Amino acid sequence: FCRSVTRIKLRGRDSTNVRVNKHKPWIETSYHGVITENLDTVLLDPPLVALDKDAPVPYAGEICSFKLYGQEVPFEAVVLNRTSGEGVLRASRPVDCESQKEYTFIIQAYDCGAGTSGADWKKSHKAVVHIQVDDVNEFCPVFREQLYKASVIEGKIYDSILQVEAWDQDCSPQYSQICNYEIVTGGTPFAIDRNGNIRNTERLSYDKQQNYKITVTAFDCGQKRAKEDVAVHIDVKPVCKPGWQGWNKRVDYEPGTGSKQLFPRMHLETCGGPLSGVRAMVELQTNHIGKGCDRETYSEKSLQKLCGAASGSTDLLPAPSPSTNWTASLLTDSGRDSDLIYRFDGHQAANVPDHVVPQNLTDQFTIATWMKHGPSPGLRAEKETLLCNSDKTEMNRHHYSLYVHNCRLVFLLRRDFTQVDTFRPAEFHWKLEQICDKEWHYYVINVEFPAVTLFVDGVTYEPYLVTDDWPIHASKIDTQLTVGACWQGGEVVTPRFTQYFRGSLSGLTIRPGRIETQKVISCLQACKEGLDINSLESLAKDIKFHFNPAQSVLVVEGEDVDSINTAMTKVSYINSRQFPTPGLRRLHITTTVQCFGEDTCLAIPDIKAVVMVLPPSEPRITITGSNRLIRPAGDVQGQQGVAPFKELHITSTVMKGDIHRPGVMELMHNLDYCDILVIGEELNPERESLEIHHNALLGKHLDATNSTSGISIYGVDSMAHYEQAVRQVHYRNWRPATLSERRFRLTCSELNGRYTSNEFNLEVSILHHSAPVEHVNHMAAQPQYMRPVHHPLMIHTFNSHMSAATVVIVVCIAALVVIVVIGVYRIHATHQEGSREDEDEVKDSEVDWENSALTITVNPMEVKEEKREEEEEEEDEEQVGGMTSAESDNSGEDEDEEEERGGRELKGKLEWNSSSVTY
């Protein structure tokens, strides 16, 4: 029984304990908390409190812990009072808002169980906890760019030029948002709003200031300022005007440098407009230079030779000279870089000499000329004649002529009567703008009767009107060829010029017997300067370009602006002359822009620029060699004669422009003529000649003409070829008895006289041989031939202050000279024929007498007798009118008269140096 009672009691006690912790703890279903970052206390709403219905029973009614459930929850719950169930939520590690702004996790409360052992504990339901992390303003605003740039157009007010932007790393809107921007730089015409938009507060001027540099800072909503401010650059641009940019108004061109780009950085500004095509025309204006551009200015004959024209043309407007003096009265344009240009103002004309006029005009011939002509004055303009062949006397028939009438070019050709007496083509008319445009043009009329063709600057033009006329009846009336007007020899009281020309002409030529070829015509009028395009292969495929024949106008077309810009940067200027004409060349660019669906949409201003051709280094042409040649009469009389210029040298030098190494540099270039002129009396064709053999010109671009005044070698060729040719010029005199010397002058030219050499003078002295004879003169043995010695004593030392003794000495010496000369001449005259026969045998006479001196020995006892004889000679001279006694004795014979004249010439040229006379 006791054991039963005891088991009942134990069983009852256990039942009582189980019934003690019969309730679960209770908490709220959700909690909201706030924690400030970098702190550990969480403020919960509602507070963390767990209740248990088992209270106040110890353990069962007490709260022992709170447990949190979630991934890496940085919080922990702590029980502050087990009886009341109060707890607190704390951060287990630092919380960063920038890393995570909110946390959500589960919390449960646990009671203390049924006893001290903590067994039979109970847990509450799960509650959700939301924690928000409060931000701290720990970061400064930072700008997104290190530098801001913008551009504005002058004169315009902008609502926003550009926007700066800063940001903040703080997590909260309060501290992460930028609430304000501020311009730090003071005194600027700009403002900024709270969104970072910068605007100008006044109209900006490009001329006043072209760029601005300002500094901007930012503030977040916690009024924390940016750690680093930002720079803002604002450029002011002029008002956008469509046009070409990046070009220079002047381009310098150094001669000899080939092709040079004119606009290497040029581009077209279109202000953003959509374009469908661009057309640019570049024009090189050279009308003020010579005959319209930089052409070769060699002589007309040299140019024709250079271009391969057939010989036989007649230059009707040559440079004035003793042999071509009919152009001396005409007006010439000076300062035209050696271009020979004749200007006619309606009052000048010239008759071409009959021996110059071509006499063999057939059914084929060519007339060519350069002409610049403007509109004729007056409503009823008169004919202006360039070239006219008319009757010299009696009648006024025009056989052929070339004239301008009302801006029409007319060529008249009246043929003579032949077997057929019918109307034939007589007048050929051309109406062209070039005739009156006041510009230089090259006109060539090719006559293949009855067809007549006109070439203007190499382009063919057929006559628009051809009129017929009767042939001219044959007559014995001479004709007169004139230039600049027409000769009216009949039907007037006084023959005169009529139909004067007003304009400029150059290079007027007639070539009988054949017509000129297109190739030669193009060569004669070709410009040596013009426009060019470099690197054609690099141009875009859509680019089209074309030049005019003279390459003075270039047209570039394309659809893309970039392609046009590339093409324009390759436009170049080139001048192929070695010595170009210095000065300005004007450039004119006109541009047309097309838009889609419109003809033109943008007006591009024209460009005016200049190419400055710098002066070339001028050459100095120098002719050197021996200035005196002494040869026996036998050499001069021989079949070949003598070559006076055999030792001649021609060189050309320029001064170097290098300042570091200054000096003289030899330059190789071409010459276009060398003239050898006879000084003194002209050559006598009956006894002497100056000539060059045709073989000396073979293989060279040279030709030669000669006359009694000298010889001219012309053609564009090297200095070496000219030197070789001049060395082979021979002088021959087959009757040298009366000649003691001949003097010549040589000059050479480049570019028709633009650069000329020095005047090289050469004297050829002729030594005459004679057999020795006995004579009564008291002179020692002496040379038979004497070189004239020019001494100023015989001319300039006689004055009024001389003493009587000096006068006597001078008179004695003069008398002695006269006697010696007469004696030598008598010996020479007596043995002249014998010396001619013996000249071939006496070859040792080729002695250079240049340094020889004459020594005269006189018997002092005979001085008085010689003075007496001298006075008698002077009296005889006065009685016979200036002739010596020897001359008067032989005056009856013609040959002797001629020889006596030669003796007088010899006496006048011989002057005796008193220092070489020994008494």
mmCIF file of C-alpha atoms in Angstrom, residues 369-679:
data_model
loop_
_atom_site.group_PDB
_atom_site.id
_atom_site.type_symbol
_atom_site.label_atom_id
_atom_site.label_comp_id
_atom_site.label_asym_id
_atom_site.label_seq_id
_atom_site.Cartn_x
_atom_site.Cartn_y
_atom_site.Cartn_z
ATOM 1 C CA THR A 369 49.921 87.391 -135.369
ATOM 2 C CA TRP A 370 49.238 88.160 -131.737
ATOM 3 C CA MET A 371 46.507 90.784 -131.371
ATOM 4 C CA LYS A 372 44.821 92.626 -128.514
ATOM 5 C CA HIS A 373 41.887 94.714 -129.648
ATOM 6 C CA GLY A 374 38.891 96.426 -128.103
ATOM 7 C CA PRO A 375 35.622 97.791 -129.476
ATOM 8 C CA SER A 376 36.056 100.498 -132.078
ATOM 9 C CA PRO A 377 34.905 104.004 -131.150
ATOM 10 C CA GLY A 378 31.862 105.535 -132.809
ATOM 11 C CA LEU A 379 28.634 104.090 -134.113
ATOM 12 C CA ARG A 380 29.948 103.606 -137.631
ATOM 13 C CA ALA A 381 33.355 102.153 -137.029
ATOM 14 C CA GLU A 382 35.924 102.320 -139.809
ATOM 15 C CA LYS A 383 38.009 99.451 -140.986
ATOM 16 C CA GLU A 384 41.137 98.886 -138.921
ATOM 17 C CA THR A 385 43.884 97.327 -140.992
ATOM 18 C CA LEU A 386 46.490 95.024 -139.544
ATOM 19 C CA LEU A 387 48.151 94.100 -142.831
ATOM 20 C CA CYS A 388 47.556 95.443 -146.315
ATOM 21 C CA ASN A 389 49.098 94.895 -149.754
ATOM 22 C CA SER A 390 47.867 97.604 -152.123
ATOM 23 C CA ASP A 391 48.950 99.492 -155.242
ATOM 24 C CA LYS A 392 51.857 101.784 -154.559
ATOM 25 C CA THR A 393 50.789 104.382 -157.143
ATOM 26 C CA GLU A 394 48.080 105.257 -159.692
ATOM 27 C CA MET A 395 45.318 103.003 -158.389
ATOM 28 C CA ASN A 396 43.922 101.943 -155.032
ATOM 29 C CA ARG A 397 43.477 98.221 -155.421
ATOM 30 C CA HIS A 398 43.883 96.024 -152.355
ATOM 31 C CA HIS A 399 45.491 92.741 -153.328
ATOM 32 C CA TYR A 400 45.286 91.154 -149.898
ATOM 33 C CA SER A 401 44.673 92.542 -146.441
ATOM 34 C CA LEU A 402 43.682 91.582 -142.922
ATOM 35 C CA TYR A 403 41.481 94.026 -141.048
ATOM 36 C CA VAL A 404 38.945 94.378 -138.229
ATOM 37 C CA HIS A 405 35.546 95.911 -138.832
ATOM 38 C CA ASN A 406 32.779 96.097 -136.211
ATOM 39 C CA CYS A 407 34.386 93.339 -134.126
ATOM 40 C CA ARG A 408 34.637 91.112 -137.152
ATOM 41 C CA LEU A 409 37.886 89.830 -138.561
ATOM 42 C CA VAL A 410 38.029 90.005 -142.361
ATOM 43 C CA PHE A 411 40.651 88.580 -144.670
ATOM 44 C CA LEU A 412 40.689 89.950 -148.225
ATOM 45 C CA LEU A 413 42.392 88.007 -151.008
ATOM 46 C CA ARG A 414 42.043 89.267 -154.592
ATOM 47 C CA ARG A 415 43.679 86.894 -157.044
ATOM 48 C CA ASP A 416 45.162 87.994 -160.372
ATOM 49 C CA PHE A 417 43.458 87.146 -163.665
ATOM 50 C CA THR A 418 44.246 83.672 -164.940
ATOM 51 C CA GLN A 419 42.754 81.631 -167.700
ATOM 52 C CA VAL A 420 39.319 81.690 -166.080
ATOM 53 C CA ASP A 421 37.685 85.086 -165.717
ATOM 54 C CA THR A 422 35.023 84.315 -163.083
ATOM 55 C CA PHE A 423 33.954 85.322 -159.631
ATOM 56 C CA ARG A 424 36.100 83.822 -156.923
ATOM 57 C CA PRO A 425 36.043 83.850 -153.116
ATOM 58 C CA ALA A 426 37.593 87.144 -152.075
ATOM 59 C CA GLU A 427 36.468 88.107 -148.548
ATOM 60 C CA PHE A 428 36.321 85.807 -145.543
ATOM 61 C CA HIS A 429 34.495 87.033 -142.437
ATOM 62 C CA TRP A 430 34.659 85.789 -138.829
ATOM 63 C CA LYS A 431 32.551 87.153 -135.973
ATOM 64 C CA LEU A 432 34.131 86.257 -132.621
ATOM 65 C CA GLU A 433 33.979 87.681 -129.100
ATOM 66 C CA GLN A 434 37.755 87.454 -128.808
ATOM 67 C CA ILE A 435 38.249 90.162 -131.435
ATOM 68 C CA CYS A 436 36.974 92.920 -129.138
ATOM 69 C CA ASP A 437 37.524 91.579 -125.619
ATOM 70 C CA LYS A 438 40.706 93.606 -125.000
ATOM 71 C CA GLU A 439 42.679 90.435 -124.348
ATOM 72 C CA TRP A 440 45.632 88.853 -126.122
ATOM 73 C CA HIS A 441 44.835 86.102 -128.635
ATOM 74 C CA TYR A 442 46.917 84.272 -131.200
ATOM 75 C CA TYR A 443 45.422 84.405 -134.717
ATOM 76 C CA VAL A 444 46.580 82.129 -137.527
ATOM 77 C CA ILE A 445 45.054 82.226 -141.015
ATOM 78 C CA ASN A 446 45.815 79.178 -143.122
ATOM 79 C CA VAL A 447 45.127 79.760 -146.800
ATOM 80 C CA GLU A 448 44.558 76.764 -149.072
ATOM 81 C CA PHE A 449 42.746 78.629 -151.771
ATOM 82 C CA PRO A 450 39.788 78.686 -152.050
ATOM 83 C CA ALA A 451 39.550 77.438 -148.461
ATOM 84 C CA VAL A 452 40.655 79.736 -145.640
ATOM 85 C CA THR A 453 40.749 78.581 -141.986
ATOM 86 C CA LEU A 454 41.190 80.725 -138.891
ATOM 87 C CA PHE A 455 42.820 79.494 -135.671
ATOM 88 C CA VAL A 456 42.277 81.549 -132.515
ATOM 89 C CA ASP A 457 44.333 80.305 -129.577
ATOM 90 C CA GLY A 458 44.611 76.956 -131.300
ATOM 91 C CA VAL A 459 40.851 76.540 -131.880
ATOM 92 C CA THR A 460 39.569 76.287 -135.457
ATOM 93 C CA TYR A 461 36.899 78.641 -136.782
ATOM 94 C CA GLU A 462 35.345 78.531 -140.219
ATOM 95 C CA PRO A 463 34.212 81.827 -141.795
ATOM 96 C CA TYR A 464 30.551 82.610 -141.299
ATOM 97 C CA LEU A 465 30.488 84.630 -144.513
ATOM 98 C CA VAL A 466 32.426 84.346 -147.773
ATOM 99 C CA THR A 467 31.898 86.889 -150.534
ATOM 100 C CA ASP A 468 33.076 86.638 -154.138
ATOM 101 C CA ASP A 469 34.727 89.238 -156.337
ATOM 102 C CA TRP A 470 36.361 89.610 -159.717
ATOM 103 C CA PRO A 471 40.066 88.884 -160.024
ATOM 104 C CA ILE A 472 42.435 91.834 -160.373
ATOM 105 C CA HIS A 473 43.671 92.668 -163.868
ATOM 106 C CA ALA A 474 47.370 92.255 -164.290
ATOM 107 C CA SER A 475 49.308 95.516 -164.330
ATOM 108 C CA LYS A 476 52.827 96.818 -163.982
ATOM 109 C CA ILE A 477 51.953 98.849 -160.899
ATOM 110 C CA ASP A 478 54.138 98.033 -157.928
ATOM 111 C CA THR A 479 52.469 97.082 -154.679
ATOM 112 C CA GLN A 480 53.149 98.329 -151.158
ATOM 113 C CA LEU A 481 52.880 96.096 -148.080
ATOM 114 C CA THR A 482 51.974 98.012 -144.912
ATOM 115 C CA VAL A 483 51.412 97.197 -141.250
ATOM 116 C CA GLY A 484 48.980 99.124 -139.039
ATOM 117 C CA ALA A 485 47.147 100.809 -141.932
ATOM 118 C CA CYS A 486 46.603 100.546 -145.666
ATOM 119 C CA TRP A 487 48.582 102.538 -148.238
ATOM 120 C CA GLN A 488 46.453 104.643 -150.589
ATOM 121 C CA GLY A 489 48.722 105.497 -153.499
ATOM 122 C CA GLY A 490 46.092 106.379 -156.085
ATOM 123 C CA GLU A 491 42.807 108.243 -156.348
ATOM 124 C CA VAL A 492 44.150 110.902 -153.979
ATOM 125 C CA VAL A 493 46.240 114.002 -154.485
ATOM 126 C CA THR A 494 48.846 112.939 -151.951
ATOM 127 C CA PRO A 495 49.508 109.256 -151.203
ATOM 128 C CA ARG A 496 48.800 108.494 -147.569
ATOM 129 C CA PHE A 497 47.916 105.879 -145.008
ATOM 130 C CA THR A 498 44.283 105.113 -144.322
ATOM 131 C CA GLN A 499 42.190 102.709 -142.225
ATOM 132 C CA TYR A 500 44.502 102.893 -139.210
ATOM 133 C CA PHE A 501 44.557 100.080 -136.677
ATOM 134 C CA ARG A 502 43.858 100.650 -132.951
ATOM 135 C CA GLY A 503 45.239 97.948 -130.718
ATOM 136 C CA SER A 504 48.396 95.949 -130.082
ATOM 137 C CA LEU A 505 50.222 93.504 -132.339
ATOM 138 C CA SER A 506 53.176 91.213 -131.920
ATOM 139 C CA GLY A 507 54.875 88.593 -134.047
ATOM 140 C CA LEU A 508 53.163 89.356 -137.357
ATOM 141 C CA THR A 509 54.531 86.872 -139.898
ATOM 142 C CA ILE A 510 53.809 85.570 -143.395
ATOM 143 C CA ARG A 511 54.913 82.118 -144.457
ATOM 144 C CA PRO A 512 54.549 81.588 -148.238
ATOM 145 C CA GLY A 513 54.230 78.231 -149.914
ATOM 146 C CA ARG A 514 52.767 76.169 -147.078
ATOM 147 C CA ILE A 515 50.337 76.268 -144.162
ATOM 148 C CA GLU A 516 51.085 75.873 -140.494
ATOM 149 C CA THR A 517 50.227 72.678 -138.646
ATOM 150 C CA GLN A 518 47.953 72.450 -135.634
ATOM 151 C CA LYS A 519 50.821 71.168 -133.516
ATOM 152 C CA VAL A 520 53.064 74.136 -134.313
ATOM 153 C CA ILE A 521 50.205 76.604 -133.750
ATOM 154 C CA SER A 522 49.509 75.116 -130.330
ATOM 155 C CA CYS A 523 53.200 75.293 -129.447
ATOM 156 C CA LEU A 524 53.567 78.924 -130.500
ATOM 157 C CA GLN A 525 50.668 80.107 -128.330
ATOM 158 C CA ALA A 526 51.132 77.756 -125.368
ATOM 159 C CA CYS A 527 51.269 79.214 -121.872
ATOM 160 C CA LYS A 528 54.127 78.222 -119.621
ATOM 161 C CA GLU A 529 52.110 78.755 -116.453
ATOM 162 C CA GLY A 530 48.750 77.470 -115.347
ATOM 163 C CA LEU A 531 46.709 75.452 -112.879
ATOM 164 C CA ASP A 532 47.345 71.821 -112.082
ATOM 165 C CA ILE A 533 45.990 69.037 -109.857
ATOM 166 C CA ASN A 534 48.352 66.887 -107.815
ATOM 167 C CA SER A 535 47.720 63.208 -107.034
ATOM 168 C CA LEU A 536 44.808 62.592 -109.351
ATOM 169 C CA GLU A 537 44.620 58.968 -108.228
ATOM 170 C CA SER A 538 43.740 60.058 -104.681
ATOM 171 C CA LEU A 539 40.612 61.931 -105.741
ATOM 172 C CA ALA A 540 37.207 60.463 -104.988
ATOM 173 C CA LYS A 541 35.424 58.659 -107.787
ATOM 174 C CA ASP A 542 32.524 61.102 -107.796
ATOM 175 C CA ILE A 543 34.825 64.082 -108.492
ATOM 176 C CA LYS A 544 34.739 65.502 -111.998
ATOM 177 C CA PHE A 545 37.153 68.154 -113.234
ATOM 178 C CA HIS A 546 38.184 69.737 -116.512
ATOM 179 C CA PHE A 547 40.563 72.469 -117.705
ATOM 180 C CA ASN A 548 40.292 74.989 -120.495
ATOM 181 C CA PRO A 549 42.941 74.653 -123.261
ATOM 182 C CA ALA A 550 45.258 77.191 -121.621
ATOM 183 C CA GLN A 551 44.870 75.541 -118.182
ATOM 184 C CA SER A 552 43.957 78.898 -116.707
ATOM 185 C CA VAL A 553 40.461 77.754 -115.673
ATOM 186 C CA LEU A 554 39.728 74.612 -113.640
ATOM 187 C CA VAL A 555 36.206 73.384 -112.846
ATOM 188 C CA VAL A 556 35.733 70.845 -110.026
ATOM 189 C CA GLU A 557 32.358 69.169 -109.433
ATOM 190 C CA GLY A 558 31.214 66.638 -106.839
ATOM 191 C CA GLU A 559 28.304 65.495 -104.700
ATOM 192 C CA ASP A 560 30.102 65.226 -101.377
ATOM 193 C CA VAL A 561 31.536 68.226 -99.563
ATOM 194 C CA ASP A 562 34.447 66.227 -98.134
ATOM 195 C CA SER A 563 35.425 65.038 -101.621
ATOM 196 C CA ILE A 564 35.290 68.613 -102.918
ATOM 197 C CA ASN A 565 37.446 69.769 -100.004
ATOM 198 C CA THR A 566 40.050 67.100 -100.765
ATOM 199 C CA ALA A 567 40.097 68.010 -104.453
ATOM 200 C CA MET A 568 40.491 71.735 -103.772
ATOM 201 C CA THR A 569 43.484 71.138 -101.500
ATOM 202 C CA LYS A 570 45.270 69.537 -104.465
ATOM 203 C CA VAL A 571 44.803 72.502 -106.835
ATOM 204 C CA SER A 572 48.277 73.808 -107.671
ATOM 205 C CA TYR A 573 50.083 76.492 -109.652
ATOM 206 C CA ILE A 574 52.949 75.603 -111.968
ATOM 207 C CA ASN A 575 55.330 77.713 -114.068
ATOM 208 C CA SER A 576 57.720 75.782 -116.302
ATOM 209 C CA ARG A 577 59.864 78.749 -117.353
ATOM 210 C CA GLN A 578 63.380 78.802 -116.004
ATOM 211 C CA PHE A 579 63.155 82.574 -115.627
ATOM 212 C CA PRO A 580 59.437 83.336 -115.128
ATOM 213 C CA THR A 581 58.047 86.828 -115.130
ATOM 214 C CA PRO A 582 57.938 87.980 -111.486
ATOM 215 C CA GLY A 583 54.842 89.595 -110.047
ATOM 216 C CA LEU A 584 51.232 88.906 -109.116
ATOM 217 C CA ARG A 585 48.851 86.392 -110.644
ATOM 218 C CA ARG A 586 45.278 86.818 -109.487
ATOM 219 C CA LEU A 587 43.126 83.860 -108.443
ATOM 220 C CA HIS A 588 39.337 83.945 -108.562
ATOM 221 C CA ILE A 589 37.154 81.110 -107.200
ATOM 222 C CA THR A 590 33.396 80.992 -107.756
ATOM 223 C CA THR A 591 31.273 78.299 -106.095
ATOM 224 C CA THR A 592 27.730 77.048 -106.690
ATOM 225 C CA VAL A 593 25.978 74.798 -104.145
ATOM 226 C CA GLN A 594 22.892 72.751 -104.956
ATOM 227 C CA CYS A 595 20.396 71.378 -102.448
ATOM 228 C CA PHE A 596 17.934 68.552 -102.839
ATOM 229 C CA GLY A 597 15.052 69.693 -104.973
ATOM 230 C CA GLU A 598 16.442 73.206 -105.371
ATOM 231 C CA ASP A 599 18.665 74.866 -107.905
ATOM 232 C CA THR A 600 20.784 76.764 -105.406
ATOM 233 C CA CYS A 601 20.389 76.935 -101.660
ATOM 234 C CA LEU A 602 23.528 78.605 -100.308
ATOM 235 C CA ALA A 603 25.315 81.701 -101.530
ATOM 236 C CA ILE A 604 29.067 81.046 -101.301
ATOM 237 C CA PRO A 605 31.122 84.249 -101.498
ATOM 238 C CA ASP A 606 33.789 84.385 -104.206
ATOM 239 C CA ILE A 607 37.434 84.090 -103.248
ATOM 240 C CA LYS A 608 40.087 86.490 -104.503
ATOM 241 C CA ALA A 609 43.702 85.612 -103.849
ATOM 242 C CA VAL A 610 47.068 86.127 -105.548
ATOM 243 C CA VAL A 611 50.065 84.023 -106.481
ATOM 244 C CA MET A 612 53.257 86.040 -106.024
ATOM 245 C CA VAL A 613 55.926 84.756 -108.395
ATOM 246 C CA LEU A 614 59.187 85.758 -106.770
ATOM 247 C CA PRO A 615 61.984 87.221 -108.902
ATOM 248 C CA PRO A 616 64.292 84.525 -110.272
ATOM 249 C CA SER A 617 68.029 84.632 -109.754
ATOM 250 C CA GLU A 618 69.143 86.644 -112.747
ATOM 251 C CA PRO A 619 71.974 85.088 -114.717
ATOM 252 C CA ARG A 620 75.082 86.969 -115.733
ATOM 253 C CA ILE A 621 76.151 85.835 -119.201
ATOM 254 C CA THR A 622 79.865 86.381 -119.759
ATOM 255 C CA ILE A 623 81.866 86.044 -122.975
ATOM 256 C CA THR A 624 85.609 85.672 -122.509
ATOM 257 C CA GLY A 625 88.562 85.075 -124.818
ATOM 258 C CA SER A 626 91.425 86.843 -126.531
ATOM 259 C CA ASN A 627 90.542 90.366 -127.594
ATOM 260 C CA ARG A 628 93.180 90.554 -130.337
ATOM 261 C CA LEU A 629 94.038 88.218 -133.158
ATOM 262 C CA ILE A 630 97.075 88.906 -135.401
ATOM 263 C CA ARG A 631 97.300 86.868 -138.580
ATOM 264 C CA PRO A 632 99.276 87.152 -141.830
ATOM 265 C CA ALA A 633 97.444 88.308 -144.907
ATOM 266 C CA GLY A 634 97.933 84.857 -146.403
ATOM 267 C CA ASP A 635 95.747 83.267 -143.708
ATOM 268 C CA VAL A 636 93.026 85.849 -144.141
ATOM 269 C CA GLN A 637 93.224 85.449 -147.916
ATOM 270 C CA GLY A 638 93.064 81.637 -147.780
ATOM 271 C CA GLN A 639 90.116 79.467 -148.669
ATOM 272 C CA GLN A 640 88.887 79.172 -145.060
ATOM 273 C CA GLY A 641 90.022 82.562 -143.842
ATOM 274 C CA VAL A 642 90.531 82.883 -140.084
ATOM 275 C CA ALA A 643 88.316 81.959 -137.135
ATOM 276 C CA PRO A 644 88.408 85.064 -134.912
ATOM 277 C CA PHE A 645 86.466 83.505 -132.023
ATOM 278 C CA LYS A 646 88.219 80.142 -131.892
ATOM 279 C CA GLU A 647 89.240 80.562 -128.230
ATOM 280 C CA LEU A 648 85.903 81.981 -127.101
ATOM 281 C CA HIS A 649 84.061 80.844 -123.945
ATOM 282 C CA ILE A 650 80.454 81.566 -122.880
ATOM 283 C CA THR A 651 79.450 81.112 -119.232
ATOM 284 C CA SER A 652 76.492 82.079 -117.098
ATOM 285 C CA THR A 653 76.526 82.582 -113.334
ATOM 286 C CA VAL A 654 74.080 83.587 -110.618
ATOM 287 C CA MET A 655 74.584 84.690 -107.040
ATOM 288 C CA LYS A 656 73.628 82.022 -104.524
ATOM 289 C CA GLY A 657 70.821 82.999 -102.183
ATOM 290 C CA ASP A 658 72.050 80.825 -99.328
ATOM 291 C CA ILE A 659 73.112 83.138 -96.510
ATOM 292 C CA HIS A 660 75.184 80.400 -94.920
ATOM 293 C CA ARG A 661 77.198 79.687 -98.061
ATOM 294 C CA PRO A 662 77.085 82.777 -100.255
ATOM 295 C CA GLY A 663 78.905 82.685 -103.550
ATOM 296 C CA VAL A 664 78.637 82.404 -107.303
ATOM 297 C CA MET A 665 77.124 79.379 -108.973
ATOM 298 C CA GLU A 666 77.445 78.525 -112.665
ATOM 299 C CA LEU A 667 74.082 78.140 -114.345
ATOM 300 C CA MET A 668 73.293 76.177 -117.468
ATOM 301 C CA HIS A 669 70.482 77.494 -119.622
ATOM 302 C CA ASN A 670 69.599 78.279 -123.212
ATOM 303 C CA LEU A 671 70.443 81.265 -125.364
ATOM 304 C CA ASP A 672 68.310 82.464 -128.242
ATOM 305 C CA TYR A 673 70.717 84.521 -130.337
ATOM 306 C CA CYS A 674 74.290 85.713 -130.677
ATOM 307 C CA ASP A 675 75.072 88.684 -132.919
ATOM 308 C CA ILE A 676 78.490 89.408 -134.414
ATOM 309 C CA LEU A 677 78.557 93.018 -135.611
ATOM 310 C CA VAL A 678 81.207 94.687 -137.720
ATOM 311 C CA ILE A 679 82.584 97.814 -136.059
#
